[in-house]
JSON list of C-alpha atoms in Angstrom, two decimals:
[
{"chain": "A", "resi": 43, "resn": "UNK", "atom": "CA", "xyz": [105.88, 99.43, 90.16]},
{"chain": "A", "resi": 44, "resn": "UNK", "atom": "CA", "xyz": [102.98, 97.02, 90.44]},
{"chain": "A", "resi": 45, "resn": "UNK", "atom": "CA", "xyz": [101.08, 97.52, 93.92]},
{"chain": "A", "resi": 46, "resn": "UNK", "atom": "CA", "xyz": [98.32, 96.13, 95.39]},
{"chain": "A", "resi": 47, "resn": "UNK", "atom": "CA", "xyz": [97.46, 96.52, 99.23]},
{"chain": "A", "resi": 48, "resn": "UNK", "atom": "CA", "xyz": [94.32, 94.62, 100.96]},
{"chain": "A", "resi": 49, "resn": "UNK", "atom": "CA", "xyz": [93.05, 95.82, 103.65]},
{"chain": "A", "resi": 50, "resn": "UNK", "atom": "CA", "xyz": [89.27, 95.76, 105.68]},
{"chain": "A", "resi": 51, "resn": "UNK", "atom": "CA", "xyz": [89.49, 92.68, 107.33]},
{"chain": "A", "resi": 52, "resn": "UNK", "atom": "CA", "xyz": [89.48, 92.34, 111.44]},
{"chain": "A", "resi": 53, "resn": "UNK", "atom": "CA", "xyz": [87.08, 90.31, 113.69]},
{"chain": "A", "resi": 54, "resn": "UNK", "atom": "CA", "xyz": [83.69, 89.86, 113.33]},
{"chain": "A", "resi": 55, "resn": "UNK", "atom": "CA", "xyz": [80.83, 88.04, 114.84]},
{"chain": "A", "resi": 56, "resn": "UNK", "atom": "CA", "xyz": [79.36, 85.08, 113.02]},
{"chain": "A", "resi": 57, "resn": "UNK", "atom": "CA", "xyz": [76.30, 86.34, 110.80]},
{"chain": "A", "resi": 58, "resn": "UNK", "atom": "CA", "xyz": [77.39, 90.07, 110.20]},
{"chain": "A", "resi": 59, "resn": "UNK", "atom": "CA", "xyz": [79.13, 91.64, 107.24]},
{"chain": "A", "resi": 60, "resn": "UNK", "atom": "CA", "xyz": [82.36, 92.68, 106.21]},
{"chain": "A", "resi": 61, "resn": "UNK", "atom": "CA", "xyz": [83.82, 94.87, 103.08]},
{"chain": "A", "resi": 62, "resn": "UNK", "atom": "CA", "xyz": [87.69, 93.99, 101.94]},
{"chain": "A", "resi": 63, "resn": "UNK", "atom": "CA", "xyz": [88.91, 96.36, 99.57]},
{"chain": "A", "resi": 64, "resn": "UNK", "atom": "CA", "xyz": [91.79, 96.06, 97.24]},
{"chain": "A", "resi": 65, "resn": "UNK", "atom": "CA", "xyz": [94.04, 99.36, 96.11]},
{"chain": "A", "resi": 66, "resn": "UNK", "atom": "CA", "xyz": [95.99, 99.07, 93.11]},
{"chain": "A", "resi": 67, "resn": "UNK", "atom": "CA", "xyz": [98.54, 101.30, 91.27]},
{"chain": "A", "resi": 68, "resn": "UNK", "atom": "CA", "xyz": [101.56, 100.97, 88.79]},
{"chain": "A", "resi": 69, "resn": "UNK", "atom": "CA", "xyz": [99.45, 99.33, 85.62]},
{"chain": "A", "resi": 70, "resn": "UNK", "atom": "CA", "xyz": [96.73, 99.39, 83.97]},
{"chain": "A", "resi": 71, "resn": "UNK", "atom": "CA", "xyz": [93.91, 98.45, 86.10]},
{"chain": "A", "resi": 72, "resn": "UNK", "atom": "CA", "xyz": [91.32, 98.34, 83.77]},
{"chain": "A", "resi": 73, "resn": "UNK", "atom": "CA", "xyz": [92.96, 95.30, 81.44]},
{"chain": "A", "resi": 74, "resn": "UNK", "atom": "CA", "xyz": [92.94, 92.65, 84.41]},
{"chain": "A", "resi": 75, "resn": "UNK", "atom": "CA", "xyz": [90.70, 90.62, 86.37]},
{"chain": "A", "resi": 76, "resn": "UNK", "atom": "CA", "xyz": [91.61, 90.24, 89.98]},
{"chain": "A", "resi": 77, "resn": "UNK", "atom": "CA", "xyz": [90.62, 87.35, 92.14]},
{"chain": "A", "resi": 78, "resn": "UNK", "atom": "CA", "xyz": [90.19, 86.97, 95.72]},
{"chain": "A", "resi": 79, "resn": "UNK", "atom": "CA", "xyz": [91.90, 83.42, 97.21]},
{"chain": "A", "resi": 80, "resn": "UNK", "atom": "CA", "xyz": [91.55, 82.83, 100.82]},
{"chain": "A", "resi": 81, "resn": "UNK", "atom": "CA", "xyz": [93.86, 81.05, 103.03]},
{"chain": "A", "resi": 82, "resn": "UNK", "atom": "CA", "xyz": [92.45, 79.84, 106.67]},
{"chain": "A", "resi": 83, "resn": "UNK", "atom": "CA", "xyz": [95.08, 79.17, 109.45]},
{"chain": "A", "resi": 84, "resn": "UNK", "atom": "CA", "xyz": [97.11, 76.34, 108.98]},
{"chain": "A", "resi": 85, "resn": "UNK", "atom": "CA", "xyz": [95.53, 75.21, 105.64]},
{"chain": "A", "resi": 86, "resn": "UNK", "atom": "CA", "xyz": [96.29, 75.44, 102.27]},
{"chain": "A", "resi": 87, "resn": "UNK", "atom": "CA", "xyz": [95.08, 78.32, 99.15]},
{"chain": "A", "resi": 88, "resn": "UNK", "atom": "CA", "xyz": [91.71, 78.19, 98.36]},
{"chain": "A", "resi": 89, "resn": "UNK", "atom": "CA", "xyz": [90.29, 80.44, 95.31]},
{"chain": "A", "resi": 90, "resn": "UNK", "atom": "CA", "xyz": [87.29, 82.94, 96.07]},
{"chain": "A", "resi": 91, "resn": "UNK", "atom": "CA", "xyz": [86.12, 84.78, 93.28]},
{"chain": "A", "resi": 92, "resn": "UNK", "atom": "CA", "xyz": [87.24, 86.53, 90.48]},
{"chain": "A", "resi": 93, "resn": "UNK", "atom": "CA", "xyz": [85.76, 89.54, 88.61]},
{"chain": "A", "resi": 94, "resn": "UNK", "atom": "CA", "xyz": [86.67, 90.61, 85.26]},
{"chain": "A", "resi": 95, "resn": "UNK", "atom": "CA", "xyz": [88.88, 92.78, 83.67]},
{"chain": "A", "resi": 96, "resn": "UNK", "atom": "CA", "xyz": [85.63, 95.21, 83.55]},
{"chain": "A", "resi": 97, "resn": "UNK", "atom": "CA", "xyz": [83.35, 93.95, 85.78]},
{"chain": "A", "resi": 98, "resn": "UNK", "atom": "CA", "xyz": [81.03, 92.38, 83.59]},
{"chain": "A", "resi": 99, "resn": "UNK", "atom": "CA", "xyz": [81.64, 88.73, 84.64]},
{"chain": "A", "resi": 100, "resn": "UNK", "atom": "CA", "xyz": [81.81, 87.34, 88.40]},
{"chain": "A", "resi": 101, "resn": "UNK", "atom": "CA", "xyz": [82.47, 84.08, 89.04]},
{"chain": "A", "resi": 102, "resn": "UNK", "atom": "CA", "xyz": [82.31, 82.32, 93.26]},
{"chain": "A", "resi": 103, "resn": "UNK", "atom": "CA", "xyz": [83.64, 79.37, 94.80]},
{"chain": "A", "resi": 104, "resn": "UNK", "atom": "CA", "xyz": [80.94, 77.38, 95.87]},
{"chain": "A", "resi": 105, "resn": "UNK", "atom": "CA", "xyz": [81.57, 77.53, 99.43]},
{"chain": "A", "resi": 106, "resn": "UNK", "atom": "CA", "xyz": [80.75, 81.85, 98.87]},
{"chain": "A", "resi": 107, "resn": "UNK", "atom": "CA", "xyz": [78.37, 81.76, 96.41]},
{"chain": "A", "resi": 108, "resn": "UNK", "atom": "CA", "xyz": [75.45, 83.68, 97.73]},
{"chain": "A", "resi": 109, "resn": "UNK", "atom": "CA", "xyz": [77.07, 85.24, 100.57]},
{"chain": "A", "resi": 110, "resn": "UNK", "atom": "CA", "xyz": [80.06, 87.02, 98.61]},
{"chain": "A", "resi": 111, "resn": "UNK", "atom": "CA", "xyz": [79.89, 89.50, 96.03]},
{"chain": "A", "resi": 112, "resn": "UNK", "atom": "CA", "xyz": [82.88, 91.14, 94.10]},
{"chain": "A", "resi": 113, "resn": "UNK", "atom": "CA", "xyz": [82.80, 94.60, 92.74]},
{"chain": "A", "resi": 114, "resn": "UNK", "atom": "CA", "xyz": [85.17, 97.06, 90.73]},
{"chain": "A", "resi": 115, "resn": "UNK", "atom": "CA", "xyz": [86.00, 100.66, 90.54]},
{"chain": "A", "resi": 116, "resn": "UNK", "atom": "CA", "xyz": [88.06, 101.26, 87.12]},
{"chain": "A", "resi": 117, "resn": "UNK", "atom": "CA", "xyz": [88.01, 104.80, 87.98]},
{"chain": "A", "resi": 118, "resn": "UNK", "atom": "CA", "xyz": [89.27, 104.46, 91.67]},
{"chain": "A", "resi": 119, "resn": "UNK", "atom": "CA", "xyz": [91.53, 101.11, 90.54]},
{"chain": "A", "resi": 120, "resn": "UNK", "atom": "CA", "xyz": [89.65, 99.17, 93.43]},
{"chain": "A", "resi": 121, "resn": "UNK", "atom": "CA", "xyz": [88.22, 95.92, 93.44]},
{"chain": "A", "resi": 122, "resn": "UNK", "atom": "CA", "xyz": [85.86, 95.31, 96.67]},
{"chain": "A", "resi": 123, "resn": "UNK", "atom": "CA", "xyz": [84.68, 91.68, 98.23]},
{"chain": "A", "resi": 124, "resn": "UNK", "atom": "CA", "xyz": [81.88, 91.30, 100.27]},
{"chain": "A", "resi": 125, "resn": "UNK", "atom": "CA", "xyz": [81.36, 89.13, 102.76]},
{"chain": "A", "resi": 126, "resn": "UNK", "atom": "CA", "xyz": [77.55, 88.35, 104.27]},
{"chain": "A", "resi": 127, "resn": "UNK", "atom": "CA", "xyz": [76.58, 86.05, 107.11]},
{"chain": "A", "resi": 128, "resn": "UNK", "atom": "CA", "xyz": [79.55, 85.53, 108.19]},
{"chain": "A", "resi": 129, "resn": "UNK", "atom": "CA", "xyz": [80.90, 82.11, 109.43]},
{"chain": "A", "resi": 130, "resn": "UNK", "atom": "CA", "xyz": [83.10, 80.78, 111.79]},
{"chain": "A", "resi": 131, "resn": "UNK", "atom": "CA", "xyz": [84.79, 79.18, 108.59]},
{"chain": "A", "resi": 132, "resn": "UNK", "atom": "CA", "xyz": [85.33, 81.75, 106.69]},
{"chain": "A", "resi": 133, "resn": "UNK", "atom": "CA", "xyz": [88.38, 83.02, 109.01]},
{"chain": "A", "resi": 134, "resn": "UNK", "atom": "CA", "xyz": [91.09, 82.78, 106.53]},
{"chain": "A", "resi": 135, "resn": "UNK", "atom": "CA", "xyz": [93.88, 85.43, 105.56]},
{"chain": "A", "resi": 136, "resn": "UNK", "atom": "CA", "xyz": [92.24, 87.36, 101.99]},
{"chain": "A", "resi": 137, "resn": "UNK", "atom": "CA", "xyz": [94.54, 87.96, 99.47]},
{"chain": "A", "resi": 138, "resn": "UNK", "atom": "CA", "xyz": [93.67, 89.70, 96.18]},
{"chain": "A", "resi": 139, "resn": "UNK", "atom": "CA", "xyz": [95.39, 89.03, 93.40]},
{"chain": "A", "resi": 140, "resn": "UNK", "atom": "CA", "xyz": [95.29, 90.65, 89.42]},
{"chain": "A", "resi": 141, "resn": "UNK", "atom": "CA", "xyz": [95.80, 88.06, 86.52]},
{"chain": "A", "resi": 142, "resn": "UNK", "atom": "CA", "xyz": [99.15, 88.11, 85.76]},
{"chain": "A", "resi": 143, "resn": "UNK", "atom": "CA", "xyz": [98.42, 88.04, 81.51]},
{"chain": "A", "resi": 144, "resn": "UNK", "atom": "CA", "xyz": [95.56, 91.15, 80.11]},
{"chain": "A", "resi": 145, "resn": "UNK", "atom": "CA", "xyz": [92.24, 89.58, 80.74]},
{"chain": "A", "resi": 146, "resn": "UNK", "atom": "CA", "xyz": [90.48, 87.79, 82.98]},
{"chain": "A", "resi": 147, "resn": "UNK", "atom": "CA", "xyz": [92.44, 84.35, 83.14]},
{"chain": "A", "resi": 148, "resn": "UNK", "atom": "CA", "xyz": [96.08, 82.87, 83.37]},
{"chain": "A", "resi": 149, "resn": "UNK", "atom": "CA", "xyz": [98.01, 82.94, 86.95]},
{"chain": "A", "resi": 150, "resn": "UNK", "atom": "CA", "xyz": [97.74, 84.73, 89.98]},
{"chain": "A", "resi": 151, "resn": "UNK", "atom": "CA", "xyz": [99.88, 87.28, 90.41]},
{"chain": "A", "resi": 152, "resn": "UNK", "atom": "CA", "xyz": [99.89, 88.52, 94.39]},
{"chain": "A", "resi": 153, "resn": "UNK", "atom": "CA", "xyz": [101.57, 91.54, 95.01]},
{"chain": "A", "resi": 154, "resn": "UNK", "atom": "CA", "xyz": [99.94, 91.93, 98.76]},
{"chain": "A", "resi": 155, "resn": "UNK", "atom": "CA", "xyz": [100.01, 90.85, 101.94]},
{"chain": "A", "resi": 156, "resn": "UNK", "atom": "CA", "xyz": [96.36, 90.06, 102.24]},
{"chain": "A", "resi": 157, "resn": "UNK", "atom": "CA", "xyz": [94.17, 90.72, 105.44]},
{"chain": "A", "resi": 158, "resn": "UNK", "atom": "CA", "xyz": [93.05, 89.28, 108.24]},
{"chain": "A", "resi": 159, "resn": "UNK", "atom": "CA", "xyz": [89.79, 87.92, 109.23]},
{"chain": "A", "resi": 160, "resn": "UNK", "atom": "CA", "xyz": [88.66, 86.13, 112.15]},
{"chain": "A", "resi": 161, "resn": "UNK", "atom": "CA", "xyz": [85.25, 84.82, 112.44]},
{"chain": "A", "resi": 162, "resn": "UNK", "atom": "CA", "xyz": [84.13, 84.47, 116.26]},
{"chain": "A", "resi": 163, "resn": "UNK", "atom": "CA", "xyz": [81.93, 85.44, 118.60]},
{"chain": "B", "resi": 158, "resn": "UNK", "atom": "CA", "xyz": [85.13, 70.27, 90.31]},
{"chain": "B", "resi": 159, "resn": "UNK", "atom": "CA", "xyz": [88.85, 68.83, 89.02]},
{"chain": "B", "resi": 160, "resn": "UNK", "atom": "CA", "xyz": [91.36, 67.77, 92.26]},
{"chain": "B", "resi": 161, "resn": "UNK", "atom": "CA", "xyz": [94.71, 68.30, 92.47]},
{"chain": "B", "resi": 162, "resn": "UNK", "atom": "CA", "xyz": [96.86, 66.21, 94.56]},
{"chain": "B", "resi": 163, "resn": "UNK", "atom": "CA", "xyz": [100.22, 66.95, 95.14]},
{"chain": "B", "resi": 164, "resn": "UNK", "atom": "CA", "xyz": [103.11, 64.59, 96.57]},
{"chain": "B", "resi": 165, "resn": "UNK", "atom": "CA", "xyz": [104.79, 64.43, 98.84]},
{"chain": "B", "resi": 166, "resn": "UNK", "atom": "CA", "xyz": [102.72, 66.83, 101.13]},
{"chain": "B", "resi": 167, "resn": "UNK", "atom": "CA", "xyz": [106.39, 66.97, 102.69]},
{"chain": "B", "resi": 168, "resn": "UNK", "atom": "CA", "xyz": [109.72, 66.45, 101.97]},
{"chain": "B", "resi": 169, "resn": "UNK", "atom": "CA", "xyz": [113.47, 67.41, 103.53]},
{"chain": "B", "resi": 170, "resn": "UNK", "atom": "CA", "xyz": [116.22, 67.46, 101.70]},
{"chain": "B", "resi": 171, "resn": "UNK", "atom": "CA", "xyz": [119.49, 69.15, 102.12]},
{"chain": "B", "resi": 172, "resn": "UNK", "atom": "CA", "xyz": [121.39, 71.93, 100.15]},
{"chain": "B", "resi": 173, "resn": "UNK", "atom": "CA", "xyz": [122.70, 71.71, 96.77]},
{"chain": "B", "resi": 174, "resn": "UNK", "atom": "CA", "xyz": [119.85, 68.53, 96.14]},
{"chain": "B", "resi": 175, "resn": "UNK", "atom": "CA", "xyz": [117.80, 68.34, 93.85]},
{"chain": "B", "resi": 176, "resn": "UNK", "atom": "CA", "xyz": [113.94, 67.58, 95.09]},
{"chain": "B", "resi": 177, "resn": "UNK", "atom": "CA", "xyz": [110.99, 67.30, 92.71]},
{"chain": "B", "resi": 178, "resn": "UNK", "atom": "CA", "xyz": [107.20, 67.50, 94.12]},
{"chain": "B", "resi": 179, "resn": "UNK", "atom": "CA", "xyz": [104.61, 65.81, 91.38]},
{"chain": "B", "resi": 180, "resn": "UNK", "atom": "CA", "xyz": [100.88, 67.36, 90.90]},
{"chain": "B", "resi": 181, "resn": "UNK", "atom": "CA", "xyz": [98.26, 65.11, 89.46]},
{"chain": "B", "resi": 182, "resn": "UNK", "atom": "CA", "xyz": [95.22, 67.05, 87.84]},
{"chain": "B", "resi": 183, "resn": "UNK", "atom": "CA", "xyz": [92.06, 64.39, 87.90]},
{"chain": "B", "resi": 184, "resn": "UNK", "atom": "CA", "xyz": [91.16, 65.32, 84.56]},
{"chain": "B", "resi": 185, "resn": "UNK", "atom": "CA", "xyz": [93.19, 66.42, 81.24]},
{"chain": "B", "resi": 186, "resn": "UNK", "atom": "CA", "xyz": [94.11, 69.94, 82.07]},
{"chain": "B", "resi": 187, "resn": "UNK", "atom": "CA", "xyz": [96.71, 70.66, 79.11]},
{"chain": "B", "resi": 188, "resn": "UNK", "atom": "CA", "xyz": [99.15, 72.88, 80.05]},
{"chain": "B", "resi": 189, "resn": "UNK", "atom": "CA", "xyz": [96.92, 75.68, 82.38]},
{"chain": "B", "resi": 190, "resn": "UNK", "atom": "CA", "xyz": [98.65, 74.80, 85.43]},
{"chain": "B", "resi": 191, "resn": "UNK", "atom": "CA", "xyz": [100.57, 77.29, 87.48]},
{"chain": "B", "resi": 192, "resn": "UNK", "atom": "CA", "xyz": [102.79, 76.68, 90.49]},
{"chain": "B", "resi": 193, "resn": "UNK", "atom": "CA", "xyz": [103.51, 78.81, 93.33]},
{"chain": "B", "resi": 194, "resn": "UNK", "atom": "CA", "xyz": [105.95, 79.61, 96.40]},
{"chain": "B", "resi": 195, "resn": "UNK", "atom": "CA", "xyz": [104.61, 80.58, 99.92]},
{"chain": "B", "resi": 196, "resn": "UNK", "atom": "CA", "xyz": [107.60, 80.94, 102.47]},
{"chain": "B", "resi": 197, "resn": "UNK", "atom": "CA", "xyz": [106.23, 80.94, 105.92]},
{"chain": "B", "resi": 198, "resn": "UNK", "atom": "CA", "xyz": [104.35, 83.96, 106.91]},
{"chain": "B", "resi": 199, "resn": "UNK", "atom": "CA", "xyz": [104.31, 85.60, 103.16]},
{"chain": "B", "resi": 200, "resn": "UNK", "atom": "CA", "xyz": [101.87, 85.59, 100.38]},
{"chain": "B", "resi": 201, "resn": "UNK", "atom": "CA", "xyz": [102.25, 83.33, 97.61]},
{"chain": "B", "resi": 202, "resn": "UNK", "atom": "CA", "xyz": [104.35, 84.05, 94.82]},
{"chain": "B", "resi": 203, "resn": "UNK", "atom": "CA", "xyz": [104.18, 83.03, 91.13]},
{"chain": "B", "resi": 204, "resn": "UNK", "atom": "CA", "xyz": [106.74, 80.45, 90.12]},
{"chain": "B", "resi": 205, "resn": "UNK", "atom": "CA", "xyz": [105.92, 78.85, 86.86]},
{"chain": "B", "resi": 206, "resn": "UNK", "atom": "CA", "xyz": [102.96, 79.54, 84.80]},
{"chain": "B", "resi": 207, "resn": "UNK", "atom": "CA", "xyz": [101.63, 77.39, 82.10]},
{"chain": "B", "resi": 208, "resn": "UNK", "atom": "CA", "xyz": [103.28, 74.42, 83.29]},
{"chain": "B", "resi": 209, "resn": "UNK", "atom": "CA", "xyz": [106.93, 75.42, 82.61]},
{"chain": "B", "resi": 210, "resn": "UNK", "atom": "CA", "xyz": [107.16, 79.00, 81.72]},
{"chain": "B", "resi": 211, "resn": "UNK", "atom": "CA", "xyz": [109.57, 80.44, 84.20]},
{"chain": "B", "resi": 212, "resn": "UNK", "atom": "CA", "xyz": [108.19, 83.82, 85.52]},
{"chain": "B", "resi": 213, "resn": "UNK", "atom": "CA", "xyz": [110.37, 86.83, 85.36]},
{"chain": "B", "resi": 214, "resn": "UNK", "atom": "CA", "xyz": [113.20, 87.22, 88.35]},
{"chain": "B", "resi": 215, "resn": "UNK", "atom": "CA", "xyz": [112.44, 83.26, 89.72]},
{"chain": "B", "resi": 216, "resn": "UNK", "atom": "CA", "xyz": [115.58, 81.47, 89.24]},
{"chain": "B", "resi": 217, "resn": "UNK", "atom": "CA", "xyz": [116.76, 79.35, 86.38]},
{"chain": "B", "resi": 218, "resn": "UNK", "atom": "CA", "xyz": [116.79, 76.44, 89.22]},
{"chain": "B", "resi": 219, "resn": "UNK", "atom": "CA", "xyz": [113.06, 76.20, 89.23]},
{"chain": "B", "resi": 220, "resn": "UNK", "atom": "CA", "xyz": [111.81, 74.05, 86.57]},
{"chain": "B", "resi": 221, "resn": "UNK", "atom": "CA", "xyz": [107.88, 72.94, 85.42]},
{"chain": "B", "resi": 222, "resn": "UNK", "atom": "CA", "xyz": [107.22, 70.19, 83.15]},
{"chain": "B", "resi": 223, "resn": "UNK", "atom": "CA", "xyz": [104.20, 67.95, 82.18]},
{"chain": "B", "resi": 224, "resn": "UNK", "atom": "CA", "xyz": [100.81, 68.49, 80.55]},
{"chain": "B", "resi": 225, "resn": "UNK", "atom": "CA", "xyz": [97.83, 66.57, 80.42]},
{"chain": "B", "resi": 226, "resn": "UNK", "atom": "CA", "xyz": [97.22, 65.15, 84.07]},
{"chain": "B", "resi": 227, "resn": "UNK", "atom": "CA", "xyz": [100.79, 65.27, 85.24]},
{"chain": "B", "resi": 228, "resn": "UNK", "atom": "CA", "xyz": [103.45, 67.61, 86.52]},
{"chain": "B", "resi": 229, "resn": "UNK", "atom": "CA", "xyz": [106.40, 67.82, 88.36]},
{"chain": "B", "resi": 230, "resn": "UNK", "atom": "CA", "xyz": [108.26, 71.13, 89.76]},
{"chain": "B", "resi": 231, "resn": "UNK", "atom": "CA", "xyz": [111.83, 70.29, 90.12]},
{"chain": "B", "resi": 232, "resn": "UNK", "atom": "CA", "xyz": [114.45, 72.53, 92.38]},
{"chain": "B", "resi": 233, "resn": "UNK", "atom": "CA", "xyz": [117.59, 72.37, 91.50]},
{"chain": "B", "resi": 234, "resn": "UNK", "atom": "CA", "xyz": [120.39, 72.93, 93.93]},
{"chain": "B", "resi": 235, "resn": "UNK", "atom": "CA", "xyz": [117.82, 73.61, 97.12]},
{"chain": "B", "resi": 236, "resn": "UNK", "atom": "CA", "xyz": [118.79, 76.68, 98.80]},
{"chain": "B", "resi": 237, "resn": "UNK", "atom": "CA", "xyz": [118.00, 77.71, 102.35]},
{"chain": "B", "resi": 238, "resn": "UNK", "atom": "CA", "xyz": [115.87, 80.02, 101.08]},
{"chain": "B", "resi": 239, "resn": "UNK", "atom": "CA", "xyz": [113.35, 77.71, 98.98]},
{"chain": "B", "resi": 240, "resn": "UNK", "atom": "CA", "xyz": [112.41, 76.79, 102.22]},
{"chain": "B", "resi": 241, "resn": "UNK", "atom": "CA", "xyz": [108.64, 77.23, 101.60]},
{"chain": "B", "resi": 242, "resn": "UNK", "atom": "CA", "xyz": [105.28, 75.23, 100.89]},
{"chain": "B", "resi": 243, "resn": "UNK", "atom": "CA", "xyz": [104.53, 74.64, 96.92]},
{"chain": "B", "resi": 244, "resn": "UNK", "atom": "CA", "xyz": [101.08, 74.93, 95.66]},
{"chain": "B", "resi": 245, "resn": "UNK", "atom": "CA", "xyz": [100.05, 73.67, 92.25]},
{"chain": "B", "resi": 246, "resn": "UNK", "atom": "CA", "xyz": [96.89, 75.25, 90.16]},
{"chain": "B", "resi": 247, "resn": "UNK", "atom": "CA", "xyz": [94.65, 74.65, 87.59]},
{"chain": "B", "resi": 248, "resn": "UNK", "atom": "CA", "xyz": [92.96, 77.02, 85.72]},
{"chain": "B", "resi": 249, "resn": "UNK", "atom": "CA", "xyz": [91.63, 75.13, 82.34]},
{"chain": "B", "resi": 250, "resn": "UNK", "atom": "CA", "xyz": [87.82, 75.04, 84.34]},
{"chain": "B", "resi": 251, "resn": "UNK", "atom": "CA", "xyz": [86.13, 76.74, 86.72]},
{"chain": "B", "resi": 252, "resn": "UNK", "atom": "CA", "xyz": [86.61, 76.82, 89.85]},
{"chain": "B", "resi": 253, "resn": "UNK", "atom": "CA", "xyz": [90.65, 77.58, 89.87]},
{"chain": "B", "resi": 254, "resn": "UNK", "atom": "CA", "xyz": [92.12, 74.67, 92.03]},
{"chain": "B", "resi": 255, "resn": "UNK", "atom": "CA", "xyz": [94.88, 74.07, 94.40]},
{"chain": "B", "resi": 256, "resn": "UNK", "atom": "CA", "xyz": [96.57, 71.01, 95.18]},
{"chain": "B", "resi": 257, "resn": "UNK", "atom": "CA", "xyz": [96.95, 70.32, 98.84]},
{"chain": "B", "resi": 258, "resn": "UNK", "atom": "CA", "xyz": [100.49, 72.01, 99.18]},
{"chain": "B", "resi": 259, "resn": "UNK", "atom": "CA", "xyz": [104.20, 70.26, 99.72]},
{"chain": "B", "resi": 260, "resn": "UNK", "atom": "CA", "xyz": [106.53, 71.85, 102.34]},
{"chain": "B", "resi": 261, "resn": "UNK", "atom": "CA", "xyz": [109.95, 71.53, 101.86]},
{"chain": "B", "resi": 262, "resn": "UNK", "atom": "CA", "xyz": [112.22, 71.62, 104.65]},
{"chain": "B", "resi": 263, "resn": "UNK", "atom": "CA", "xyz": [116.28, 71.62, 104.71]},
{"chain": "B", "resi": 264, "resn": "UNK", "atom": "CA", "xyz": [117.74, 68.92, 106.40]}
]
C-alpha cells in the first residue's frame, strides 16, 4: 500500500530555515520523481520543485529558486525540501507528491496530508 | 510560463446534474493535462490524467476531454460528495501549472 507522510513543517520566523521531509513505503522508491506543490491559505495549488527519480535532476518554481533545495535518500526512501530565508509568503500547506507513471514526469499522485508552515514573526 | 484559466471559478448545481468546468492552456499543450479533486480540508487527489484517462477507483461519472488548448471535466450525476474545488494541470513545459481552481457547490 502506497504511503507517503510529510512532516517538518511548524512556525518559523521570517529569514530562518526549515527542513520538510517526506517518508515513503509500499513501491519502489527509487523509479519516481516526487515533487513538492505548496498550497497557502485560502489559495489555490502551486508546484515547488521536483527531483528525479534518482536525484540527478532538480528543477524550482521561480518564486523558490535559490532559497529551496530538494534532496533524496534511495536508501532511506526520503525525499527532503529545504527551505532558506524564509518569508512571510511562503506559509502554505507542503504536500509531496511521487509521479504517478516510473520516471520523473506525468501526474501528481498525493498520498499525504502535507504539513504545515506558517511564516511569522 | 503557460497559464491556465479555468471557468467558472464557481459553480452550484444540484444532485443528479450534470456540470462541466472548462480549462484553457495559453499555449498548445497536447494532451499533458491532468485534473484533480481537493474536498475541503484534504489533499488533492488525481482525477484524470492525460486529459481523459480515468485514474483507477475515480468513478466512471468523471469524464476529461480536449487537447491542444482546451478542456473540459464533465461530472455526471453530481453527488454530495463531489463537493470539492477542481484544479487543472499542465505538465508539457516547465514549470507544472495550475489553473486557478473551480468550486463546486450543491444547491
Amino acid at each position: 500500500q502506497v504511503q507517503v507522510v510529510e512532516s517538518g513543517g511548524g512556525v518559523v520566523q521570517p529569514g530562518r530555515s526549515l527542513r520538510l521531509s517526506c517518508a515513503a513505503s509500499g513501491f519502489v522508491f527509487s523509479s519516481y520523481g516526487f515533487h513538492w506543490v505548496r498550497q497557502a491559505p485560502g489559495k489555490g495549488l502551486e508546484w515547488v520543485a521536483l527531483i528525479s527519480h534518482d536525484g540527478s535532476k532538480r528543477y524550482f518554481a521561480d518564486s523558490v529558486k535559490g532559497r529551496f533545495t530538494v534532496s533524496r535518500d534511495n536508501s532511506e526512501n526520503t525525499v527532503h525540501l529545504q527551505i532558506d530565508t524564509l518569508r512571510p509568503e511562503d506559509t502554505a500547506v507542503y504536500y509531496c507528491a511521487k509521479t504517478r507513471n516510473f520516471g520523473d514526469y506525468g501526474a501528481f499522485d498525493f498520498r499525504g496530508q502535507g504539513t504545515r508552515v506558517t511564516v511569522s514573526s | 510560463d503557460i497559464q491556465m484559466t479555468q471557468s467558472p471559478s464557481s459553480l452550484s448545481a444540484s444532485v443528479g446534474d450534470r456540470v462541466t468546468i472548462t480549462c484553457q492552456a495559453s499555449q498548445d499543450i497536447r494532451n499533458f493535462l491532468n485534473w484533480y479533486q481537493q474536498r475541503p480540508g484534504k489533499a488533492p487527489n488525481l482525477l484524470i490524467y492525460d486529459a481523459s484517462y480515468l485514474e483507477t477507483g475515480v468513478p466512471s461519472r468523471f469524464i476529461g476531454r480536449g487537447s491542444g488548448t482546451d478542456f473540459t471535466l464533465t461530472i455526471n450525476n453530481l453527488q454530495p460528495e463531489d463537493i470539492a474545488t477542481y484544479y487543472c494541470q499542465q505538465y508539457d513545459n516547465l514549470p507544472w501549472t495550475f489553473g486557478q481552481g473551480t468550486r463546486v457547490e450543491i444547491k
